């Protein structure tokens, strides 16, 4: 092994080997395990959420592969209709063209060309994360097979009356000229106004005041609503008001939707341009008046004065006309959530238009039952409630989009507008027995991307054909996803899976949190806090990082702010941490919370962890490889008398079995934080910090029996080899690299660690006596080292140790482990005291046993007192500063609660540390000169 751990030298090398050798493909075992990757957009780039999610899925896949399951991790990408079309349209715009210049077929061909040459960046980046997906079965939602499945589902839903075309309210993007899903709408808080308008009663008895954030939509009002129990307006229900600036009159209606406490208690109802108003309009049979064109200009349904105006220009004119007519009561500053398209950034309008919809209520009922009866289990279980709430109030699903890239809707229209649904025009004519001379025109719309991805668990396995792959791996085992797409994807997969296969698409749904920065803020380009996982793996210099974070920002002030913050946070850029360190960080952060706070300091610590494992392996190989061979080891294992396993060996083996059980329980319960913590604690604290040190007195002592040395070497290599297999699902690269040398020494056959069996706990082999004995040794050595640290005694300086009190087992353990205690605690003598009074000494306890280190002659009394005086003076100043803050009521009341809590904790820590120093000062003062 190289002297230094260099992840760049091993990671890409091993990934190429794994992929080339076909290790990621199912091995044809009896029991199956399958995960469907949430298909990333073909336009996408790997972000922290993808990297986190991929780490969790890969850990599960590698674990089950090593457990002997026939394992498939199905990979693929989503065609991302709107996003991909925008990429190619932007290219055309740069050439001075539009898609209409090319025509539909040529444009689609242009998109396919882009996909082949530039798409799929994220799938290449997933390789850098070590994802062991089956690349030989990579799918794309526009593949021929998947397209066939999409068409089959559409036709069957239509034929069963579960799919229809109708006029309903949708999210409309006036730049892209298409309906979009809720997930493609980003609501952001913005400063605006609240306009209070007067609507005169037709009988001349006064007026009603309504307030709105979109005054231009009043031209489409068809009612004013009040609460049916609001005493202020009981007498007005059923009356009529004149709609300002128009020649229309509208009724005053009563509806529970109105909140009497909000505003005036009167609400304008615009059914064609507000989702809540749409429901009110349906309940009361109100007219639905659409006042917008596809590009959000005002249409012929408004007075001529406002026609063809952009909505925001119309807003200004409407407000001015209301004011001129004396109908504008007041304007208030108002902060509101504004919905914008995530691609176009334009304000989204609720828009009444003809679209294709799926009737979801009949599909939702069996999907609800599947979770109720336990066929599908959400982890954590609290997501059940949210799932049920949404599914029991589910709305019909708009599945059509007014773009060109995507699955074109398999519906044809005759000149009279009659609809014929079939996979092809020929099949439509046959199905409906249409005359050959009847002209048919295919629907120009395409299907929502989520429609095809809802079929992902079974369409990727060959459905509607009865394939061997479908029989082997459907239903799949678990879905790993974020909570933000439970409704958009998870629920729809469950509905479609049950409908078309009769089986749930997966048995478990592991819902993880969203990755945020160290302060809990969402990572976004505008905040300048985005971290690229590949930059963490391979490193990035400061100037490139600055350019990356500020590139594309429209506001110079924002770019300057982000540049300044980046230079301050990363003055040397971001160093290379390697993929394993990043994966381990993600695993240990995988708690059950909604937010995953990513602190760059954590990944640095786990890079050190990988380095620790590397150095431990080098120590083992140096001490074992020259003394052991596979053939010799086999012979040694046949004769137990050739191996002497001391208490340290029996302890580390016992601890490994306990750790293995803890790790397996963590994986099975999706507690990857506990898995990573257990591996970390065993590797760093027990194997590296203690067992390697306990092995040295045996291996380095010429007087040690050969059987004891063989037992130590045997344990060193076998525990390390098993530890590598235990940790492999989380840190695959370093474990593979080390295993290639350690595995053969432990008698393991095979070309890769990833196909080796996963360790199984053998709790019955736990040696409780050895565990208790070595824990006593650790406590003993830790006590001595603590005294050294407190009294500033050099770590390597041999010291005498006095023992007092204790029990019989303390003497027995001391006698059995004296060589370990002397070596690890650097003791030059150990003496038991009887009844005599001990000299001035620093003391530590191991249960009832007192460890005493006489201080006389070990420290420079005057120098140590001066050092302690300086340290106590510094601490007293620090404590006074903190206490001063906490005594200031203004500070305590106004500062963020978490900051105040940190200051209180700091005060407690400094007080405790100061008390310890004062005690040390008193003990040293009492020493004779």
Short mmCIF file of N, CA, C and O in Angstrom, two decimals, residues 344-427:
data_model
loop_
_atom_site.label_atom_id
_atom_site.label_comp_id
_atom_site.label_asym_id
_atom_site.label_seq_id
_atom_site.Cartn_x
_atom_site.Cartn_y
_atom_site.Cartn_z
N UNK A 344 -39.18 29.67 -16.22
CA UNK A 344 -39.32 30.97 -16.88
C UNK A 344 -39.19 32.14 -15.92
O UNK A 344 -38.91 33.26 -16.34
N UNK A 345 -39.43 31.87 -14.61
CA UNK A 345 -39.41 32.89 -13.56
C UNK A 345 -40.55 33.89 -13.69
O UNK A 345 -40.62 34.87 -12.95
N UNK A 346 -41.49 33.67 -14.60
CA UNK A 346 -42.62 34.58 -14.72
C UNK A 346 -43.66 34.24 -13.65
O UNK A 346 -43.70 33.12 -13.13
N UNK A 347 -44.51 35.22 -13.32
CA UNK A 347 -45.58 34.98 -12.36
C UNK A 347 -46.61 34.03 -12.98
O UNK A 347 -47.08 34.25 -14.10
N UNK A 348 -46.92 32.97 -12.25
CA UNK A 348 -47.86 31.97 -12.75
C UNK A 348 -49.30 32.43 -12.55
O UNK A 348 -49.65 32.96 -11.49
N UNK A 349 -50.11 32.21 -13.58
CA UNK A 349 -51.52 32.59 -13.50
C UNK A 349 -52.39 31.34 -13.40
O UNK A 349 -52.20 30.39 -14.17
N UNK A 350 -53.36 31.31 -12.49
CA UNK A 350 -54.41 30.30 -12.58
C UNK A 350 -55.20 30.59 -13.87
O UNK A 350 -55.66 31.72 -14.08
N UNK A 351 -55.35 29.58 -14.72
CA UNK A 351 -55.86 29.85 -16.07
C UNK A 351 -56.83 28.75 -16.46
O UNK A 351 -56.56 27.56 -16.30
N UNK A 352 -57.99 29.15 -16.97
CA UNK A 352 -59.03 28.21 -17.37
C UNK A 352 -58.79 27.79 -18.82
O UNK A 352 -58.82 28.63 -19.73
N UNK A 353 -58.52 26.51 -19.01
CA UNK A 353 -58.18 26.05 -20.35
C UNK A 353 -58.55 24.59 -20.51
O UNK A 353 -58.73 23.87 -19.53
N UNK A 354 -58.66 24.13 -21.75
CA UNK A 354 -58.94 22.72 -22.03
C UNK A 354 -57.67 21.91 -21.86
O UNK A 354 -56.63 22.21 -22.48
N UNK A 355 -57.73 20.88 -21.03
CA UNK A 355 -56.59 20.01 -20.77
C UNK A 355 -57.08 18.58 -20.61
O UNK A 355 -58.28 18.33 -20.45
N UNK A 356 -56.12 17.66 -20.61
CA UNK A 356 -56.41 16.26 -20.31
C UNK A 356 -56.21 16.02 -18.82
O UNK A 356 -55.24 16.48 -18.24
N UNK A 357 -57.15 15.29 -18.23
CA UNK A 357 -57.11 15.02 -16.80
C UNK A 357 -57.32 13.53 -16.51
O UNK A 357 -58.05 12.85 -17.23
N UNK A 358 -56.67 13.07 -15.43
CA UNK A 358 -56.92 11.73 -14.90
C UNK A 358 -57.85 11.86 -13.71
O UNK A 358 -57.63 12.70 -12.83
N UNK A 359 -58.91 11.04 -13.69
CA UNK A 359 -59.78 10.99 -12.50
C UNK A 359 -59.05 10.21 -11.42
O UNK A 359 -58.91 8.99 -11.51
N UNK A 360 -58.59 10.91 -10.42
CA UNK A 360 -57.72 10.26 -9.44
C UNK A 360 -58.45 9.62 -8.26
O UNK A 360 -57.90 8.72 -7.63
N UNK A 361 -59.65 10.07 -7.96
CA UNK A 361 -60.35 9.53 -6.78
C UNK A 361 -60.51 8.00 -6.84
O UNK A 361 -60.23 7.31 -5.86
N UNK A 362 -60.94 7.42 -7.98
CA UNK A 362 -61.06 5.96 -8.02
C UNK A 362 -59.71 5.25 -7.88
O UNK A 362 -59.65 4.12 -7.39
N UNK A 363 -58.63 5.90 -8.34
CA UNK A 363 -57.30 5.30 -8.24
C UNK A 363 -56.72 5.48 -6.84
O UNK A 363 -55.90 4.67 -6.39
N UNK A 364 -57.16 6.52 -6.16
CA UNK A 364 -56.59 6.83 -4.85
C UNK A 364 -57.05 5.85 -3.77
O UNK A 364 -56.30 5.54 -2.84
N UNK A 365 -58.27 5.35 -3.88
CA UNK A 365 -58.82 4.51 -2.82
C UNK A 365 -57.97 3.25 -2.58
O UNK A 365 -57.58 2.97 -1.44
N UNK A 366 -57.65 2.46 -3.60
CA UNK A 366 -56.79 1.30 -3.34
C UNK A 366 -55.39 1.69 -2.90
O UNK A 366 -54.73 0.95 -2.15
N UNK A 367 -54.93 2.87 -3.34
CA UNK A 367 -53.61 3.34 -2.92
C UNK A 367 -53.60 3.69 -1.44
O UNK A 367 -52.59 3.50 -0.74
N UNK A 368 -54.71 4.21 -0.95
CA UNK A 368 -54.84 4.49 0.49
C UNK A 368 -54.86 3.18 1.26
O UNK A 368 -54.18 3.02 2.28
N UNK A 369 -55.63 2.21 0.78
CA UNK A 369 -55.74 0.92 1.46
C UNK A 369 -54.40 0.20 1.53
O UNK A 369 -54.10 -0.48 2.52
N UNK A 370 -53.57 0.36 0.50
CA UNK A 370 -52.27 -0.32 0.48
C UNK A 370 -51.39 0.13 1.63
O UNK A 370 -50.60 -0.66 2.17
N UNK A 371 -51.50 1.40 2.03
CA UNK A 371 -50.73 1.90 3.16
C UNK A 371 -51.42 1.54 4.47
O UNK A 371 -50.77 1.18 5.46
N UNK A 372 -52.75 1.59 4.47
CA UNK A 372 -53.50 1.25 5.68
C UNK A 372 -53.28 -0.20 6.10
O UNK A 372 -53.14 -0.51 7.29
N UNK A 373 -53.24 -1.11 5.12
CA UNK A 373 -53.10 -2.52 5.47
C UNK A 373 -51.65 -3.00 5.56
O UNK A 373 -51.39 -4.19 5.74
N UNK A 374 -50.71 -2.07 5.39
CA UNK A 374 -49.31 -2.41 5.60
C UNK A 374 -48.58 -2.98 4.40
O UNK A 374 -47.41 -3.36 4.51
N UNK A 375 -49.24 -3.05 3.25
CA UNK A 375 -48.52 -3.53 2.06
C UNK A 375 -47.42 -2.56 1.66
O UNK A 375 -46.42 -2.95 1.05
N UNK A 376 -47.64 -1.29 1.98
CA UNK A 376 -46.60 -0.27 1.79
C UNK A 376 -46.37 0.39 3.14
O UNK A 376 -47.33 0.76 3.82
N UNK A 377 -45.10 0.53 3.49
CA UNK A 377 -44.77 1.13 4.79
C UNK A 377 -43.92 2.38 4.56
O UNK A 377 -42.90 2.32 3.87
N UNK A 378 -44.37 3.50 5.12
CA UNK A 378 -43.58 4.73 5.07
C UNK A 378 -42.61 4.76 6.24
O UNK A 378 -42.97 4.40 7.37
N UNK A 379 -41.39 5.19 5.98
CA UNK A 379 -40.37 5.33 7.03
C UNK A 379 -39.78 6.72 6.91
O UNK A 379 -39.22 7.05 5.85
N UNK A 380 -39.91 7.55 7.95
CA UNK A 380 -40.61 7.36 9.21
C UNK A 380 -42.14 7.30 9.00
O UNK A 380 -42.66 7.82 8.02
N UNK A 381 -42.83 6.71 9.97
CA UNK A 381 -44.26 6.46 9.83
C UNK A 381 -45.10 7.72 9.86
O UNK A 381 -46.26 7.70 9.42
N UNK A 382 -44.54 8.83 10.36
CA UNK A 382 -45.35 10.05 10.44
C UNK A 382 -45.77 10.55 9.05
O UNK A 382 -46.71 11.35 8.93
N UNK A 383 -45.10 10.07 7.99
CA UNK A 383 -45.48 10.50 6.64
C UNK A 383 -46.79 9.86 6.21
O UNK A 383 -47.41 10.31 5.24
N UNK A 384 -47.22 8.80 6.91
CA UNK A 384 -48.53 8.21 6.60
C UNK A 384 -49.64 9.25 6.66
O UNK A 384 -50.49 9.34 5.78
N UNK A 385 -49.63 10.03 7.73
CA UNK A 385 -50.69 11.01 7.95
C UNK A 385 -50.74 12.02 6.81
O UNK A 385 -51.82 12.36 6.31
N UNK A 386 -49.59 12.50 6.39
CA UNK A 386 -49.54 13.49 5.30
C UNK A 386 -50.00 12.86 4.00
O UNK A 386 -50.73 13.47 3.21
N UNK A 387 -49.58 11.63 3.77
CA UNK A 387 -50.00 10.90 2.56
C UNK A 387 -51.52 10.73 2.54
O UNK A 387 -52.18 11.02 1.53
N UNK A 388 -52.09 10.28 3.66
CA UNK A 388 -53.54 10.08 3.73
C UNK A 388 -54.29 11.39 3.52
O UNK A 388 -55.29 11.43 2.80
N UNK A 389 -53.80 12.46 4.12
CA UNK A 389 -54.50 13.75 4.02
C UNK A 389 -54.57 14.21 2.57
O UNK A 389 -55.61 14.69 2.11
N UNK A 390 -53.50 14.05 1.85
CA UNK A 390 -53.48 14.48 0.45
C UNK A 390 -54.33 13.55 -0.41
O UNK A 390 -55.11 14.00 -1.25
N UNK A 391 -54.19 12.25 -0.18
CA UNK A 391 -54.89 11.29 -1.03
C UNK A 391 -56.41 11.35 -0.82
O UNK A 391 -57.18 11.10 -1.76
N UNK A 392 -56.83 11.67 0.39
CA UNK A 392 -58.28 11.72 0.66
C UNK A 392 -58.91 13.01 0.18
O UNK A 392 -60.13 13.15 0.19
N UNK A 393 -58.08 13.96 -0.21
CA UNK A 393 -58.59 15.23 -0.76
C UNK A 393 -58.02 15.47 -2.15
O UNK A 393 -57.83 16.61 -2.57
N UNK A 394 -57.74 14.40 -2.83
CA UNK A 394 -57.02 14.49 -4.10
C UNK A 394 -57.88 15.13 -5.19
O UNK A 394 -59.10 14.94 -5.23
N UNK A 395 -57.23 15.91 -6.03
CA UNK A 395 -57.88 16.56 -7.17
C UNK A 395 -57.51 15.81 -8.44
O UNK A 395 -56.49 15.12 -8.51
N UNK A 396 -58.33 15.96 -9.47
CA UNK A 396 -57.99 15.35 -10.74
C UNK A 396 -56.66 15.90 -11.24
O UNK A 396 -56.30 17.06 -10.99
N UNK A 397 -55.93 15.08 -11.95
CA UNK A 397 -54.53 15.35 -12.32
C UNK A 397 -54.45 15.83 -13.76
O UNK A 397 -54.82 15.11 -14.68
N UNK A 398 -53.96 17.05 -13.94
CA UNK A 398 -53.76 17.60 -15.28
C UNK A 398 -52.49 16.97 -15.88
O UNK A 398 -51.39 17.17 -15.36
N UNK A 399 -52.64 16.24 -16.98
CA UNK A 399 -51.50 15.50 -17.53
C UNK A 399 -51.05 16.02 -18.89
O UNK A 399 -50.13 15.45 -19.48
N UNK A 400 -51.66 17.06 -19.41
CA UNK A 400 -51.26 17.56 -20.73
C UNK A 400 -50.40 18.80 -20.60
O UNK A 400 -50.56 19.61 -19.69
N UNK A 401 -49.48 18.94 -21.55
CA UNK A 401 -48.58 20.09 -21.61
C UNK A 401 -48.52 20.61 -23.04
O UNK A 401 -48.45 19.82 -23.99
N UNK A 402 -48.48 21.93 -23.17
CA UNK A 402 -48.52 22.55 -24.49
C UNK A 402 -47.10 22.79 -25.02
O UNK A 402 -46.68 23.92 -25.31
N UNK A 403 -46.32 21.70 -25.11
CA UNK A 403 -44.96 21.78 -25.66
C UNK A 403 -44.81 20.66 -26.68
O UNK A 403 -45.74 19.89 -26.92
N UNK A 404 -43.63 20.54 -27.28
CA UNK A 404 -43.41 19.54 -28.32
C UNK A 404 -42.62 18.33 -27.84
O UNK A 404 -42.78 17.24 -28.37
N UNK A 405 -41.72 18.54 -26.88
CA UNK A 405 -40.84 17.44 -26.44
C UNK A 405 -41.54 16.63 -25.35
O UNK A 405 -41.86 17.14 -24.29
N UNK A 406 -41.80 15.37 -25.64
CA UNK A 406 -42.46 14.50 -24.69
C UNK A 406 -43.27 13.45 -25.39
O UNK A 406 -43.20 13.29 -26.63
N UNK A 407 -44.05 12.69 -24.65
CA UNK A 407 -44.92 11.68 -25.22
C UNK A 407 -46.17 12.37 -25.78
O UNK A 407 -46.99 12.88 -25.01
N UNK A 408 -46.30 12.36 -27.07
CA UNK A 408 -47.45 13.03 -27.68
C UNK A 408 -48.72 12.27 -27.33
O UNK A 408 -48.75 11.02 -27.33
N UNK A 409 -49.76 13.00 -27.03
CA UNK A 409 -51.01 12.39 -26.58
C UNK A 409 -51.62 11.57 -27.72
O UNK A 409 -51.83 12.09 -28.82
N UNK A 410 -51.92 10.28 -27.45
CA UNK A 410 -52.46 9.41 -28.52
C UNK A 410 -53.96 9.60 -28.70
O UNK A 410 -54.76 8.69 -28.47
N UNK A 411 -54.33 10.81 -29.10
CA UNK A 411 -55.73 11.14 -29.34
C UNK A 411 -55.85 11.87 -30.67
O UNK A 411 -55.00 12.71 -30.99
N UNK A 412 -56.90 11.54 -31.43
CA UNK A 412 -57.12 12.13 -32.74
C UNK A 412 -58.49 12.79 -32.77
O UNK A 412 -59.43 12.34 -32.09
N UNK A 413 -58.59 13.89 -33.56
CA UNK A 413 -59.84 14.65 -33.65
C UNK A 413 -60.30 14.67 -35.11
O UNK A 413 -59.49 14.84 -36.04
N UNK A 414 -61.61 14.53 -35.28
CA UNK A 414 -62.16 14.71 -36.63
C UNK A 414 -62.54 16.18 -36.79
O UNK A 414 -62.41 16.97 -35.83
N UNK A 415 -62.96 16.59 -37.95
CA UNK A 415 -63.27 18.03 -38.16
C UNK A 415 -64.32 18.58 -37.21
O UNK A 415 -64.37 19.79 -36.97
N UNK A 416 -65.16 17.72 -36.63
CA UNK A 416 -66.18 18.21 -35.70
C UNK A 416 -65.69 18.22 -34.25
O UNK A 416 -66.44 18.58 -33.34
N UNK A 417 -64.45 17.81 -34.06
CA UNK A 417 -63.87 17.84 -32.71
C UNK A 417 -64.10 16.59 -31.90
O UNK A 417 -63.77 16.55 -30.71
N UNK A 418 -64.65 15.55 -32.51
CA UNK A 418 -64.86 14.30 -31.79
C UNK A 418 -63.51 13.62 -31.54
O UNK A 418 -62.62 13.64 -32.40
N UNK A 419 -63.37 13.01 -30.36
CA UNK A 419 -62.08 12.46 -29.93
C UNK A 419 -62.04 10.95 -30.15
O UNK A 419 -62.99 10.23 -29.83
N UNK A 420 -60.91 10.48 -30.69
CA UNK A 420 -60.67 9.05 -30.86
C UNK A 420 -59.31 8.73 -30.25
O UNK A 420 -58.28 9.28 -30.67
N UNK A 421 -59.29 7.84 -29.28
CA UNK A 421 -58.06 7.54 -28.54
C UNK A 421 -57.56 6.14 -28.88
O UNK A 421 -58.28 5.15 -28.72
N UNK A 422 -56.33 6.07 -29.37
CA UNK A 422 -55.67 4.80 -29.72
C UNK A 422 -54.18 5.09 -29.88
O UNK A 422 -53.78 6.24 -30.10
N UNK A 423 -53.34 4.05 -29.82
CA UNK A 423 -51.90 4.28 -29.92
C UNK A 423 -51.46 4.94 -31.23
O UNK A 423 -50.54 5.74 -31.24
N UNK A 424 -52.11 4.59 -32.36
CA UNK A 424 -51.76 5.18 -33.65
C UNK A 424 -53.02 5.57 -34.39
O UNK A 424 -54.14 5.14 -34.03
N UNK A 425 -52.85 6.34 -35.45
CA UNK A 425 -54.02 6.73 -36.24
C UNK A 425 -54.67 5.52 -36.90
O UNK A 425 -55.91 5.41 -36.93
N UNK A 426 -53.84 4.60 -37.38
CA UNK A 426 -54.39 3.40 -38.01
C UNK A 426 -55.23 2.62 -37.01
O UNK A 426 -56.34 2.16 -37.30
N UNK A 427 -54.69 2.47 -35.78
CA UNK A 427 -55.43 1.74 -34.76
C UNK A 427 -56.70 2.49 -34.35
O UNK A 427 -57.71 1.87 -34.00
#
